[in-house]
CSV table of C-alpha atoms and ligand atoms in Angstrom, one decimal:
chain,number,residue,atom,x,y,z
A,237,MET,CA,108.7,116.8,99.1
A,238,SER,CA,107.5,114.1,101.4
A,239,VAL,CA,109.7,111.5,103.0
A,240,ALA,CA,108.2,108.2,104.2
A,241,GLY,CA,109.8,105.2,105.8
A,242,LEU,CA,113.2,104.4,107.2
A,243,CYS,CA,116.5,106.0,106.4
A,244,GLN,CA,118.0,104.2,103.5
A,245,VAL,CA,121.5,104.5,104.8
A,246,CYS,CA,121.1,102.9,108.3
A,247,GLU,CA,117.6,101.5,108.0
A,248,ALA,CA,117.1,102.1,111.6
A,249,ALA,CA,115.8,105.6,112.0
A,250,GLN,CA,112.9,107.5,110.4
A,251,ALA,CA,113.7,109.3,107.2
A,252,ARG,CA,113.4,113.0,107.5
A,253,HIS,CA,115.2,114.3,104.4
A,254,ALA,CA,115.2,113.5,100.8
A,255,CYS,CA,118.6,113.7,99.0
A,256,PRO,CA,118.3,115.6,95.8
A,257,ARG,CA,121.4,113.9,94.4
A,258,CYS,CA,120.5,110.2,94.8
A,259,GLY,CA,116.9,110.4,96.0
A,260,ARG,CA,117.4,108.5,99.1
A,261,GLY,CA,115.4,109.2,102.2
A,262,VAL,CA,117.7,109.6,105.1
A,263,CYS,CA,117.5,110.3,108.9
A,264,ASP,CA,119.0,113.3,110.6
A,265,ASP,CA,122.2,111.4,111.4
A,266,HIS,CA,122.8,110.7,107.7
A,267,TRP,CA,121.8,114.2,106.4
A,268,ASN,CA,124.5,116.8,105.7
A,269,GLY,CA,122.6,120.1,106.0
A,270,THR,CA,125.7,122.0,105.0
A,271,VAL,CA,125.8,120.7,101.5
A,272,SER,CA,122.0,119.5,101.5
A,273,ALA,CA,122.8,115.9,100.5
A,274,CYS,CA,122.9,112.6,102.3
A,275,ALA,CA,125.9,111.0,104.0
A,276,ALA,CA,126.3,108.5,101.2
A,277,CYS,CA,126.7,111.3,98.7
A,278,THR,CA,129.0,113.4,100.9
A,279,ARG,CA,131.2,110.6,102.3
A,280,GLY,CA,134.9,111.3,101.6
A,281,ARG,CA,134.3,114.8,100.4
A,282,GLN,CA,135.7,117.8,102.2
A,283,GLN,CA,133.2,120.6,101.9
B,302,ZN,ZN1,120.3,106.9,109.0
B,303,ZN,ZN1,122.4,111.1,98.4
């Protein structure tokens, strides 16, 4: 899966991951590797 363009959460950093839940491309800062989803999908969740 290729990710091109900017992080769709902060729009300031290069997207390096594609969230399988929402399809967003996100940067390292907004990627939660523990649950393999973006910060937008994991926000407010304890996991
Ligand atoms: Zn970001
Ligand atoms: Zn997501």
